[in-house]
PDB file of C-alpha atoms and ligand atoms in Angstrom:
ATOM      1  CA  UNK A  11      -2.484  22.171  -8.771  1.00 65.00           C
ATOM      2  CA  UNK A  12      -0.224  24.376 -10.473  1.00 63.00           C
ATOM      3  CA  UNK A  13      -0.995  27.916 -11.428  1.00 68.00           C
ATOM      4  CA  UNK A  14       0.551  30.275 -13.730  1.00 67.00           C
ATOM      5  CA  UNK A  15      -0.237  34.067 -13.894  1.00 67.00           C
ATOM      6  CA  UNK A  16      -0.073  36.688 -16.747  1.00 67.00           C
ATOM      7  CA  UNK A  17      -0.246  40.599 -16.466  1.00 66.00           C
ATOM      8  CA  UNK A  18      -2.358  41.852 -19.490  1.00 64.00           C
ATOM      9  CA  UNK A  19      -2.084  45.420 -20.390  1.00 63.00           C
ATOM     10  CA  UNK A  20      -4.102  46.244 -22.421  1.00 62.00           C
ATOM     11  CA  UNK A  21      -3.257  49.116 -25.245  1.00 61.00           C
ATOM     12  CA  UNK A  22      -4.412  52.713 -24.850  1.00 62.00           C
ATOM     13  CA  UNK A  23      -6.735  51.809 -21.395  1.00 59.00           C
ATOM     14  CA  UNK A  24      -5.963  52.434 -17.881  1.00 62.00           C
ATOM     15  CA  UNK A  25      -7.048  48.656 -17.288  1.00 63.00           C
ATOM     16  CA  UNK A  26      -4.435  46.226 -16.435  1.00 70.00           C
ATOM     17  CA  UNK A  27      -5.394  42.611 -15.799  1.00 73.00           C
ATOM     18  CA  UNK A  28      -4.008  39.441 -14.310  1.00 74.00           C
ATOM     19  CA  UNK A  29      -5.202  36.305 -16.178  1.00 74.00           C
ATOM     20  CA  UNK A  30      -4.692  33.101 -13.592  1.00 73.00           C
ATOM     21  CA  UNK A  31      -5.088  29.690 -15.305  1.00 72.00           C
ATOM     22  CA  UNK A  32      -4.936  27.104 -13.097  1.00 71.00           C
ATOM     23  CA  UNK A  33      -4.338  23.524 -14.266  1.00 68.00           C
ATOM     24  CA  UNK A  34      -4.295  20.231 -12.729  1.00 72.00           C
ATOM     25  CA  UNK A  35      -0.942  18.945 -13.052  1.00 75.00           C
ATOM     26  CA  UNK A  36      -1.185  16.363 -10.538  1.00 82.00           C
ATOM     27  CA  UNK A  37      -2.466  13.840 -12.910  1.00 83.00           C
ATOM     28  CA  UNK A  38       0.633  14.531 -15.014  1.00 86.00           C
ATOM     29  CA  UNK A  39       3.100  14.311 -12.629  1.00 89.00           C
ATOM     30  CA  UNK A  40       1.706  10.938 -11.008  1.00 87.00           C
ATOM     31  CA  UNK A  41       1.499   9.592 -14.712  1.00 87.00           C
ATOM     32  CA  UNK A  42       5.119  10.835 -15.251  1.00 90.00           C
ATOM     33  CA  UNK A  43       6.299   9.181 -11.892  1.00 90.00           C
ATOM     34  CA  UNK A  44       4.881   6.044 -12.865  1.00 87.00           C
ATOM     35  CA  UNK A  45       6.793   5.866 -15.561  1.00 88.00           C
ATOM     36  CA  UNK A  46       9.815   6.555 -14.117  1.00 92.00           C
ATOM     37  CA  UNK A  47       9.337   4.089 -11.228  1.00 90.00           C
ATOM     38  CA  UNK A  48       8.179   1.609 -14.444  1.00 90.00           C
ATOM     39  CA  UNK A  49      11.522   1.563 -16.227  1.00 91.00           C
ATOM     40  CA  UNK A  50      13.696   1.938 -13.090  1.00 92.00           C
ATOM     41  CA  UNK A  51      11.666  -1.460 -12.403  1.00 91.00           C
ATOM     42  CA  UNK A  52      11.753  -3.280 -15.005  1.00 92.00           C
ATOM     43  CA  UNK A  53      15.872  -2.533 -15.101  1.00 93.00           C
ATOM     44  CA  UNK A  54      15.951  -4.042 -11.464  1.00 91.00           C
ATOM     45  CA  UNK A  55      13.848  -7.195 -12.782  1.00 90.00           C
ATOM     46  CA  UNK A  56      16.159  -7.913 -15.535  1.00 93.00           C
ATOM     47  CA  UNK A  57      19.669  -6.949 -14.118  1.00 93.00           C
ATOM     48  CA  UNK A  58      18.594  -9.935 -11.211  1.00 90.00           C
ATOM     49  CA  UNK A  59      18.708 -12.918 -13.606  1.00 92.00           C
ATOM     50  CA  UNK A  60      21.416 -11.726 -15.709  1.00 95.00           C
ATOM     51  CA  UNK A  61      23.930 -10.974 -12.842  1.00 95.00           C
ATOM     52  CA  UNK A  62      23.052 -14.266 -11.481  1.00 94.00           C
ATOM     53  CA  UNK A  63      23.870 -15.650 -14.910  1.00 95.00           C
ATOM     54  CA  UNK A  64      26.967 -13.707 -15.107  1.00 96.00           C
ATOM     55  CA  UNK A  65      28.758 -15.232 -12.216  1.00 96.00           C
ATOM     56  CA  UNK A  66      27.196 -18.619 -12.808  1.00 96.00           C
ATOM     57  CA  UNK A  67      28.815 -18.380 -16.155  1.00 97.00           C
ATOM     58  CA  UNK A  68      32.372 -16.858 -14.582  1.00 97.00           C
ATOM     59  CA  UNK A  69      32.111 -19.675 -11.950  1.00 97.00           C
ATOM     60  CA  UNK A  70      31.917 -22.171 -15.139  1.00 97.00           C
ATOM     61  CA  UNK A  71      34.654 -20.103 -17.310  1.00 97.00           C
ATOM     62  CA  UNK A  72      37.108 -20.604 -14.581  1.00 97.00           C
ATOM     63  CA  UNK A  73      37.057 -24.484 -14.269  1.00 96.00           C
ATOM     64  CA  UNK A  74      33.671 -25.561 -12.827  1.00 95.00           C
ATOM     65  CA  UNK A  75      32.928 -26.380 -16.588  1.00 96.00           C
ATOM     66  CA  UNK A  76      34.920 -29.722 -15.946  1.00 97.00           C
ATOM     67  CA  UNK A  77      33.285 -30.532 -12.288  1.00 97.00           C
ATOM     68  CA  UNK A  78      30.350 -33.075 -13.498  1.00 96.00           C
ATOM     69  CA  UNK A  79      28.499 -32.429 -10.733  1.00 96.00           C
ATOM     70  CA  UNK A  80      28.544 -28.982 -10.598  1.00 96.00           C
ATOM     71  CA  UNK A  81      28.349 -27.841 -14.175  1.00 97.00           C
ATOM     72  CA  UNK A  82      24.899 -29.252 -14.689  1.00 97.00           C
ATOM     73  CA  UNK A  83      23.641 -27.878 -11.826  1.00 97.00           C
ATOM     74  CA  UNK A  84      25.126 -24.261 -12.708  1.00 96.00           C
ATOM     75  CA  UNK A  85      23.704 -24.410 -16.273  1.00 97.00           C
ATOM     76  CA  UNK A  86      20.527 -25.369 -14.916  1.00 96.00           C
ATOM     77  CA  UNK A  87      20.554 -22.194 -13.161  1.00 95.00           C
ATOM     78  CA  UNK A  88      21.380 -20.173 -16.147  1.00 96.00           C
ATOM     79  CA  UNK A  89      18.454 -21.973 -18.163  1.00 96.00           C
ATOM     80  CA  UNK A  90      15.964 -21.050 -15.221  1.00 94.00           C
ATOM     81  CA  UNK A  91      17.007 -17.440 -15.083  1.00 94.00           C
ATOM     82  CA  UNK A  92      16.887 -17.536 -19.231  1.00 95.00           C
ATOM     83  CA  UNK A  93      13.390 -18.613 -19.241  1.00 94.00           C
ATOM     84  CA  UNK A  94      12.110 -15.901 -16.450  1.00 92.00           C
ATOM     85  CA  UNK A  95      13.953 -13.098 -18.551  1.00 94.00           C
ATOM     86  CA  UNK A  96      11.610 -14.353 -21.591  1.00 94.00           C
ATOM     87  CA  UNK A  97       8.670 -14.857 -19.377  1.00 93.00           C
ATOM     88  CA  UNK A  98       9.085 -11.159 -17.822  1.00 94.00           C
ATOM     89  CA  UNK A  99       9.944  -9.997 -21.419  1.00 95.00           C
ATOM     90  CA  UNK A 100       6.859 -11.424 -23.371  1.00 94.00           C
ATOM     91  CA  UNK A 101       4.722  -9.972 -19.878  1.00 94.00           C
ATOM     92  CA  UNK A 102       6.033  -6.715 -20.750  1.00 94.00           C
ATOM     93  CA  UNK A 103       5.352  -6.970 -24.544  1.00 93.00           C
ATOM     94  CA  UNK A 104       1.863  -7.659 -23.244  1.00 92.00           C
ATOM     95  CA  UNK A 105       1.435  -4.743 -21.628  1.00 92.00           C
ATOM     96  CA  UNK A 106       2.553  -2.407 -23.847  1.00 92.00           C
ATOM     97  CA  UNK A 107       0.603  -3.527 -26.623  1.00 91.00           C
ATOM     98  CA  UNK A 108      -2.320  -3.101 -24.219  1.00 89.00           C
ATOM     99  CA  UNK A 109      -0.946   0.490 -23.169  1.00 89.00           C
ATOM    100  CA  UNK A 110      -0.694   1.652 -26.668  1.00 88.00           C
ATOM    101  CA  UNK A 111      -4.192  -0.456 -27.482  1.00 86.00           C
ATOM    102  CA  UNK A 112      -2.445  -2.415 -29.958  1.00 84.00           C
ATOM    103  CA  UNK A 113      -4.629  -5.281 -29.718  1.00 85.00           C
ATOM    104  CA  UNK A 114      -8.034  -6.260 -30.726  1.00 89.00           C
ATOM    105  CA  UNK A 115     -10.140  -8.503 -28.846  1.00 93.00           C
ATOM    106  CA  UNK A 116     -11.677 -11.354 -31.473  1.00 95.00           C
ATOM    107  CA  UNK A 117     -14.768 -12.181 -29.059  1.00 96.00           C
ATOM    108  CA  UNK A 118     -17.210 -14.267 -29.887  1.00 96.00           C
ATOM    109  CA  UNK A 119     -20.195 -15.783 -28.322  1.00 96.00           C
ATOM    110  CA  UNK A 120     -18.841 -17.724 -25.477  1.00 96.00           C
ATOM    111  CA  UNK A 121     -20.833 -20.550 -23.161  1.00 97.00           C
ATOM    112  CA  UNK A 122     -19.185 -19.647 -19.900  1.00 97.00           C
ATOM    113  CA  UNK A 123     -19.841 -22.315 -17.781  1.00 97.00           C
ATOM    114  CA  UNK A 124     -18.448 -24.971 -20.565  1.00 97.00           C
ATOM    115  CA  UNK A 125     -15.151 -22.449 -20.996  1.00 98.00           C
ATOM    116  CA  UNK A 126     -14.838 -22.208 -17.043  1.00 98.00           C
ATOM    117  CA  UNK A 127     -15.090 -25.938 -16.847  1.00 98.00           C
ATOM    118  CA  UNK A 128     -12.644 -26.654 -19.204  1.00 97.00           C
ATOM    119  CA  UNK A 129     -10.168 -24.267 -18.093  1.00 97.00           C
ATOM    120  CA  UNK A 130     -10.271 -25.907 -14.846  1.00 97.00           C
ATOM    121  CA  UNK A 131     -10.349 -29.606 -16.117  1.00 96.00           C
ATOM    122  CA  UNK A 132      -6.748 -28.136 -17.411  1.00 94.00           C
ATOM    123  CA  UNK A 133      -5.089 -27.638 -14.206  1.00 94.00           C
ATOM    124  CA  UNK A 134      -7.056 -30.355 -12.515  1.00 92.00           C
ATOM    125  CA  UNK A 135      -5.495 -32.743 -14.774  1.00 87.00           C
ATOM    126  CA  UNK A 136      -1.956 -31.675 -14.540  1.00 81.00           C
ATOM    127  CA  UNK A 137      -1.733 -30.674 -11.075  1.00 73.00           C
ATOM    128  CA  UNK A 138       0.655 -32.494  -8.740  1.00 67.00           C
ATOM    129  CA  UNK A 139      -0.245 -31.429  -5.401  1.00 69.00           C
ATOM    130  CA  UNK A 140      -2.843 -32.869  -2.956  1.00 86.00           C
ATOM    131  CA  UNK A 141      -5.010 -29.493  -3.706  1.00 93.00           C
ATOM    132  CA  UNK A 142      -8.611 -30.196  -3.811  1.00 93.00           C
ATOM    133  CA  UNK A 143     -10.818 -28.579  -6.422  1.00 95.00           C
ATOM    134  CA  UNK A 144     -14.364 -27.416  -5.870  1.00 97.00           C
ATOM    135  CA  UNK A 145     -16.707 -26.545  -8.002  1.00 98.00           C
ATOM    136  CA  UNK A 146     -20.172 -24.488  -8.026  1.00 98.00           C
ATOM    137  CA  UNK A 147     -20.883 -23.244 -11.469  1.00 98.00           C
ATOM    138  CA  UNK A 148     -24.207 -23.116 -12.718  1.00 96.00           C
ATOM    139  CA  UNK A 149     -25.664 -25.135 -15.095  1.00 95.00           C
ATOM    140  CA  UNK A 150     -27.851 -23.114 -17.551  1.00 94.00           C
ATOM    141  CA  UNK A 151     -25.757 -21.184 -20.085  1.00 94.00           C
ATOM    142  CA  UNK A 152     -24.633 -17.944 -19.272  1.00 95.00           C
ATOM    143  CA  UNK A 153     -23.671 -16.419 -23.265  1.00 96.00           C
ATOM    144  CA  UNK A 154     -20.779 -14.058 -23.172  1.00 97.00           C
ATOM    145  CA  UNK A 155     -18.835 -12.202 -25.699  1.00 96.00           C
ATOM    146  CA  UNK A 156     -15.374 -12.482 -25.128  1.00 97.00           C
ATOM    147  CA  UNK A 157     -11.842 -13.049 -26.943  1.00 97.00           C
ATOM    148  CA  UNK A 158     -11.341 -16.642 -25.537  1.00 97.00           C
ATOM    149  CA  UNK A 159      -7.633 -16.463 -25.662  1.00 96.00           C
ATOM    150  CA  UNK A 160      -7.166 -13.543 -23.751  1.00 96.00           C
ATOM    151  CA  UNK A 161      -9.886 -14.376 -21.038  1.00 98.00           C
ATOM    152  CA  UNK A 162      -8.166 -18.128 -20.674  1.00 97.00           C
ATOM    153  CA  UNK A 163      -4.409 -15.809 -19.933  1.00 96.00           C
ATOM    154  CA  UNK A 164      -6.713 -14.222 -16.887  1.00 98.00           C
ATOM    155  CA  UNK A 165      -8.375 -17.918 -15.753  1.00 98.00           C
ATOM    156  CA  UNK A 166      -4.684 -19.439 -16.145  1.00 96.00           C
ATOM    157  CA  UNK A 167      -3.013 -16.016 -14.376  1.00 96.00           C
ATOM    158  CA  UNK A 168      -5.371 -16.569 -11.299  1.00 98.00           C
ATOM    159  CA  UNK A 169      -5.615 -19.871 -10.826  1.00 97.00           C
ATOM    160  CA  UNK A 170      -2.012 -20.520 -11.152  1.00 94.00           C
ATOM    161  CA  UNK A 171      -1.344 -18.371  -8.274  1.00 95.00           C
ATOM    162  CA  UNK A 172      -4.574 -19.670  -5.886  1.00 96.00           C
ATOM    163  CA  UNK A 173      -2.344 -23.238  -6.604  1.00 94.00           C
ATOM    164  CA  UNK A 174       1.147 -21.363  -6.228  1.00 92.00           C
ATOM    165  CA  UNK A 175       0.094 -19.820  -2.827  1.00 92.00           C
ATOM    166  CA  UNK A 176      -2.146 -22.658  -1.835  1.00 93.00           C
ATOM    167  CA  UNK A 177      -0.883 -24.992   1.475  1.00 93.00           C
ATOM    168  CA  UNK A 178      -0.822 -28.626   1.171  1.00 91.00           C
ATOM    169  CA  UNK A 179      -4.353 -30.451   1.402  1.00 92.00           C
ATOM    170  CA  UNK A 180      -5.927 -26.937   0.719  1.00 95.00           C
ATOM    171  CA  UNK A 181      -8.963 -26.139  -1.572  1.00 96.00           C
ATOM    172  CA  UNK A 182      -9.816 -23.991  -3.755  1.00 97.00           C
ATOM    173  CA  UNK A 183     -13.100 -22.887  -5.174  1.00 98.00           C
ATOM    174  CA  UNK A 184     -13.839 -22.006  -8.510  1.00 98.00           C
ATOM    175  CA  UNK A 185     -17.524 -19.817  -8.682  1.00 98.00           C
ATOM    176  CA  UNK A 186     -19.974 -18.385 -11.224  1.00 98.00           C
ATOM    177  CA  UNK A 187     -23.016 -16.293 -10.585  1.00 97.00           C
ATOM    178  CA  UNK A 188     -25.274 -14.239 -12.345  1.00 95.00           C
ATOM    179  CA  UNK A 189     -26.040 -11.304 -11.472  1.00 96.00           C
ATOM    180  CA  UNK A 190     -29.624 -10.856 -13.517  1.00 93.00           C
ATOM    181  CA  UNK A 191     -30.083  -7.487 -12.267  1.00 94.00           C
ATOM    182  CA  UNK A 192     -26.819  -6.368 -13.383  1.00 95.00           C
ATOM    183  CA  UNK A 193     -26.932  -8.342 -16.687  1.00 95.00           C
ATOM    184  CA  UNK A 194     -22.981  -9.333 -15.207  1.00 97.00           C
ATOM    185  CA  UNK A 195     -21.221 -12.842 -14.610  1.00 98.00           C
ATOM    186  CA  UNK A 196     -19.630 -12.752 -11.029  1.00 98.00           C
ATOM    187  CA  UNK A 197     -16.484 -15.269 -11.206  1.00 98.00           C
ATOM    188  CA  UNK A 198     -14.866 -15.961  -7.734  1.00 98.00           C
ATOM    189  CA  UNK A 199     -11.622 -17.886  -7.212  1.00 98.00           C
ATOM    190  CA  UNK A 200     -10.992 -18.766  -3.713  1.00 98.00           C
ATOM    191  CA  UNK A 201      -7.945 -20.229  -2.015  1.00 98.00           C
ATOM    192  CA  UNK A 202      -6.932 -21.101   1.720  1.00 97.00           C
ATOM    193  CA  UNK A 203      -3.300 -19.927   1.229  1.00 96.00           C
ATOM    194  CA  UNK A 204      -1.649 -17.681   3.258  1.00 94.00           C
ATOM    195  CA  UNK A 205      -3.662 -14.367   2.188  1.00 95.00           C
ATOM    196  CA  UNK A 206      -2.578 -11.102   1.886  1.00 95.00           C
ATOM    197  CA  UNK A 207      -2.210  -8.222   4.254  1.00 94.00           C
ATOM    198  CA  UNK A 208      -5.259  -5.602   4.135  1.00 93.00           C
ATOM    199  CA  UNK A 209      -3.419  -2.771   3.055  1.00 93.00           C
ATOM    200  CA  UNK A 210      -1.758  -4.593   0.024  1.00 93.00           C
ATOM    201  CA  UNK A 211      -4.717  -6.135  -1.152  1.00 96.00           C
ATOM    202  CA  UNK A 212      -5.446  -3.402  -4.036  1.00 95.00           C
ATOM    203  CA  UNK A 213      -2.190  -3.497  -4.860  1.00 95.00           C
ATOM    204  CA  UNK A 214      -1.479  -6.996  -6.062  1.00 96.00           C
ATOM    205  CA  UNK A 215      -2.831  -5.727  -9.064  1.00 97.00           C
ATOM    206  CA  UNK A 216       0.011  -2.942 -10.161  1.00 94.00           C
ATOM    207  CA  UNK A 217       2.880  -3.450 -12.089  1.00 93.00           C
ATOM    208  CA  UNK A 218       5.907  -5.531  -9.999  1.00 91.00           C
ATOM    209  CA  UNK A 219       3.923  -5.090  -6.839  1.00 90.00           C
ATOM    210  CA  UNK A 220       4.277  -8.706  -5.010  1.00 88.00           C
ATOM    211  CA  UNK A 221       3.586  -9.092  -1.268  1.00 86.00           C
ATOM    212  CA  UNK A 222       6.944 -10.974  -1.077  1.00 80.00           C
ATOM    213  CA  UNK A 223       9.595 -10.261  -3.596  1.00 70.00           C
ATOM    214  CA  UNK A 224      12.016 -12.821  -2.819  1.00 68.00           C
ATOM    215  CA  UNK A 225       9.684 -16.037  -2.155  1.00 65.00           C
ATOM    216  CA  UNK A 226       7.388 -14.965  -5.238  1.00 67.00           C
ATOM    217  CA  UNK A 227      10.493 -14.302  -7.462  1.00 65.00           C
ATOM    218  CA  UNK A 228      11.564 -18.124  -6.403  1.00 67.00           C
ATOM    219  CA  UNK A 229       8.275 -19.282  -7.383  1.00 70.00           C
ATOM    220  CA  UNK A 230       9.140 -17.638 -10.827  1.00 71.00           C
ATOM    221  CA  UNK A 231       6.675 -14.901 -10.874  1.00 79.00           C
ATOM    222  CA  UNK A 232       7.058 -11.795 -12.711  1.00 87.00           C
ATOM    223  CA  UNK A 233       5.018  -9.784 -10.816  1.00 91.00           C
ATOM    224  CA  UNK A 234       2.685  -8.744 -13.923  1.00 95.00           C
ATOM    225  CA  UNK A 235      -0.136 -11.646 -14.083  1.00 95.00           C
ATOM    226  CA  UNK A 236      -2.413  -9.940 -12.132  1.00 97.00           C
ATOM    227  CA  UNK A 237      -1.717  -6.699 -14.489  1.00 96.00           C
ATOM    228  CA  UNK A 238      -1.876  -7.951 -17.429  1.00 96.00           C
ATOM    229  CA  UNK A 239      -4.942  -9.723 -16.269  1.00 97.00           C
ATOM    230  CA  UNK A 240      -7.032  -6.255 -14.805  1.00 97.00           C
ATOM    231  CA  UNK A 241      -6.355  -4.867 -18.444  1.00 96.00           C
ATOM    232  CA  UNK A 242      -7.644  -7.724 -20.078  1.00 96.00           C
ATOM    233  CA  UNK A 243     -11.303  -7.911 -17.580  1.00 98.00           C
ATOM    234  CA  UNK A 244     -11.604  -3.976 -18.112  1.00 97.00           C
ATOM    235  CA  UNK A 245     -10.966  -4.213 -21.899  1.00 96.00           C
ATOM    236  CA  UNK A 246     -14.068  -7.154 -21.371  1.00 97.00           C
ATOM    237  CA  UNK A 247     -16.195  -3.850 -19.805  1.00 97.00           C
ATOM    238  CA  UNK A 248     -15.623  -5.925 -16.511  1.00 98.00           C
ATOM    239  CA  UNK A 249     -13.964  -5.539 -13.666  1.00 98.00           C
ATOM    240  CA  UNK A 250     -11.429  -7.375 -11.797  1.00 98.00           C
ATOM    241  CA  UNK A 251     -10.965  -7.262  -7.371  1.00 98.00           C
ATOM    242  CA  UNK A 252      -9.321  -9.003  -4.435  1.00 98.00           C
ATOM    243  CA  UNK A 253     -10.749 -10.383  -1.221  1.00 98.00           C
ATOM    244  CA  UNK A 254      -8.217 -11.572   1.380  1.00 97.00           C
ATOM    245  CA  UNK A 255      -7.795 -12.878   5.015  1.00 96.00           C
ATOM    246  CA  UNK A 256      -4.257 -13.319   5.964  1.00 94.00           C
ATOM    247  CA  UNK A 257      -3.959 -16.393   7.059  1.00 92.00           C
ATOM    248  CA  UNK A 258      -7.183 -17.358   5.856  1.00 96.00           C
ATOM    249  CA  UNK A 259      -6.834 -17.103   1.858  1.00 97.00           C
ATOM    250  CA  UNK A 260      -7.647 -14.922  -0.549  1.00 98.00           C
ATOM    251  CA  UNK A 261     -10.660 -14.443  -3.278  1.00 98.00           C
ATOM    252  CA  UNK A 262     -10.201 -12.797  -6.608  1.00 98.00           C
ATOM    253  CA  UNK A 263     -13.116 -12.091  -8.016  1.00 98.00           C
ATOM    254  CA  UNK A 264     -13.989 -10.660 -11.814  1.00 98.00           C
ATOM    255  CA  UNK A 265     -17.161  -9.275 -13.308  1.00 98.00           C
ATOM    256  CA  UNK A 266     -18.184  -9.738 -17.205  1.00 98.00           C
ATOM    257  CA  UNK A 267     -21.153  -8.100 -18.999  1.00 97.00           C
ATOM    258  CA  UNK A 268     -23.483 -11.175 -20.594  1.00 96.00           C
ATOM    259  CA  UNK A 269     -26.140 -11.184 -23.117  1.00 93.00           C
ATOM    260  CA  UNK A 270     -29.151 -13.031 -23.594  1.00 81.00           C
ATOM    261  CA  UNK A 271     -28.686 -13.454 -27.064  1.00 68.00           C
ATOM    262  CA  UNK A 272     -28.729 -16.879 -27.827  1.00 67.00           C
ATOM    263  CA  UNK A 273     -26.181 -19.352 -30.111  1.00 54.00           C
ATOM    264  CA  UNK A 274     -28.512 -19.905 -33.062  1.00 49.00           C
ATOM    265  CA  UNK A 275     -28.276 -23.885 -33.444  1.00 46.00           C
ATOM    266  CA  UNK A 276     -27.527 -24.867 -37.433  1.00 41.00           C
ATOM    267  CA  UNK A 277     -29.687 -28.064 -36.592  1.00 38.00           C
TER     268      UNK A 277
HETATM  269  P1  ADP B 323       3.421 -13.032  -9.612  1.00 65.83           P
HETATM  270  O1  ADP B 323       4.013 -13.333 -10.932  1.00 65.83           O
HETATM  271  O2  ADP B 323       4.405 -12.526  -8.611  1.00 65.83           O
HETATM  272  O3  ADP B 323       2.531 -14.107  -9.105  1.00 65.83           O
HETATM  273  P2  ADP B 323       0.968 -11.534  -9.946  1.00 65.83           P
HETATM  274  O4  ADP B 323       0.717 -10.221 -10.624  1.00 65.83           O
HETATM  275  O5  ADP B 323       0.264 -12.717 -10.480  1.00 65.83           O
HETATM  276  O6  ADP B 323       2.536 -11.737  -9.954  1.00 65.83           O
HETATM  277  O7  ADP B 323       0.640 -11.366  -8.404  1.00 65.83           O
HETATM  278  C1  ADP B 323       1.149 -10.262  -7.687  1.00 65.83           C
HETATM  279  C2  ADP B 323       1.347 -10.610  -6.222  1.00 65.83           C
HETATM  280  O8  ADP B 323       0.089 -10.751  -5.568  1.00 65.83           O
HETATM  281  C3  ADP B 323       2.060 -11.929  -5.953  1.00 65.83           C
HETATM  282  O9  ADP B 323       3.442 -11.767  -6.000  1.00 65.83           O
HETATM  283  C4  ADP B 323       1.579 -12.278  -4.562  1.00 65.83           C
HETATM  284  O10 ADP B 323       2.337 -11.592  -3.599  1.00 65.83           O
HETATM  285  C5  ADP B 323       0.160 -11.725  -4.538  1.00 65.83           C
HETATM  286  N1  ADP B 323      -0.865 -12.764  -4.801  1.00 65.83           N
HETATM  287  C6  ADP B 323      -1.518 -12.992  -5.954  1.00 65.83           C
HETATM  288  N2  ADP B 323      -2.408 -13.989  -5.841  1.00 65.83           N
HETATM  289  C7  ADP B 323      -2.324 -14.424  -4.564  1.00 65.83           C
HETATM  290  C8  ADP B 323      -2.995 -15.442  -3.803  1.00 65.83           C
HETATM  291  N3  ADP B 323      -3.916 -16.239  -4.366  1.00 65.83           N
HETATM  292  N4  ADP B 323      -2.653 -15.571  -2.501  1.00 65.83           N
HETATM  293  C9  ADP B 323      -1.708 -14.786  -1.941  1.00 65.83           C
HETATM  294  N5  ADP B 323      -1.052 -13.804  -2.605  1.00 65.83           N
HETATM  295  C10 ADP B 323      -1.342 -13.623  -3.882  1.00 65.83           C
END
């Protein structure tokens, strides 16, 4: 709270005054810190990969270039860290589009459970791992106006990071409820991974924040799906939470408004 004080004499009168306005600059100041702590961030998260590429590319300059074993392997590196700079780049393009509400959501009426199926036939197909899927989505259709696109960025943010952090032979299950009294979809992810500590849980959700910077940076994480994602739910009027046990797994869990309204059918 910051206040500032002027003497007010007024002209001709005995009176003198003392105006006090106080103002909230709190706010401000966190908003301005955040910023701050934002670039100085983003800086550290692209100076890693392109020192890395730097002495990869020095290593390669000075003779390694002609090693046939080693060169591949050192441009390989150098494509990897290429590929998380554009990753972390088009993240942060995201974002501030979002931040300065340069986007528009083009919703339209969405069958949820057929979208949540499909998004998870997706992964189901392609993944490599013994992770078992499980599924308890209900049937009837549950109508909701959404921008597809941007709602399939938050399915494939979540669920690539319930796999990521999931142990070997581990499920995870994929949930939909509706919550008639609330007129909102409940969608719960749950994996038996390795959790996340109670006091972090909130924050897996700001900007760069990742329980473990070096392991998640290896599993080439940016540290801004999650973001990206909460901006996404609350620009759906939902709302977007974490449930974890360490050692147990974790739940993320997402709300989205639905309408009765019905498809009309052409037939
Ligand atoms: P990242 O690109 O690092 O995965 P996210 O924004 O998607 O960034 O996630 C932020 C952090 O939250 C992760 O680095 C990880 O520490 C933690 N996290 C997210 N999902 C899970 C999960 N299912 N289990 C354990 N930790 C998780």
């Amino acid at each position: 709270l910051k206040a500032s004080f002027s003497l007010v004499q007024y002209e001709n009168e005995e009176m003198n005054g003392l105006i006090t306005v106080l103002s909230d600059v709190t706010e401000q100041e966190k908003v301005e810190r955040e910023r701050r702590e934002f670039v100085a961030n983003v800086s550290h998260e692209l100076r890693t990969p392109l020192t890395t590429m730097r002495s990869y590319l020095e290593a390669l300059t000075d003779g390694a270039w002609q090693d046939k074993e080693i060169a591949p392997r050192f441009l390989d590196v150098t494509q990897n860290e290429t590929e998380r700079m554009i990753r972390l780049v088009n993240d942060l393009l995201k974002l501030s589009k979002m931040d300065n509400k340069d986007f528009t959501l083009h919703s339209e009426l969405v069958d949820f459970g057929k979208f949540y199926h499909h998004v998870i036939d997706r992964f189901e197909m392609n993944k490599d791992t013994h992770i078992q899927f499980m599924r308890d989505i209900p049937e009837e259709s549950i109508w909701v106006y959404m921008d597809k696109d941007k709602m399939t960025q938050v399915m494939d943010n979540i669920i690539s990071n319930a796999i990521k952090y999931s142990p070997e032979g581990g499920t995870i299950t994929f949930r939909g409820k509706m919550l008639k009294k609330e007129q909102k979809l409940l969608v719960t992810i749950t994996d038996q991974g390795m959790g996340i500590p109670k006091d972090n849980v909130d924050k897996i959700f700001d900007r760069f924040y990742r329980v473990d910077k070096a392991r998640t940076r290896k599993l080439g994480g940016t540290g801004l799906g999650l973001a990206i994602s909460k901006e996404m739910v609350e620009a759906h009027k939902g709302e977007i939470w974490a449930e974890s046990k360490e050692g147990k797994g974790t739940t993320i869990l997402f709300t989205l408004p639905f309408t009765n309204d019905k498809r009309r059918d052409n037939a």
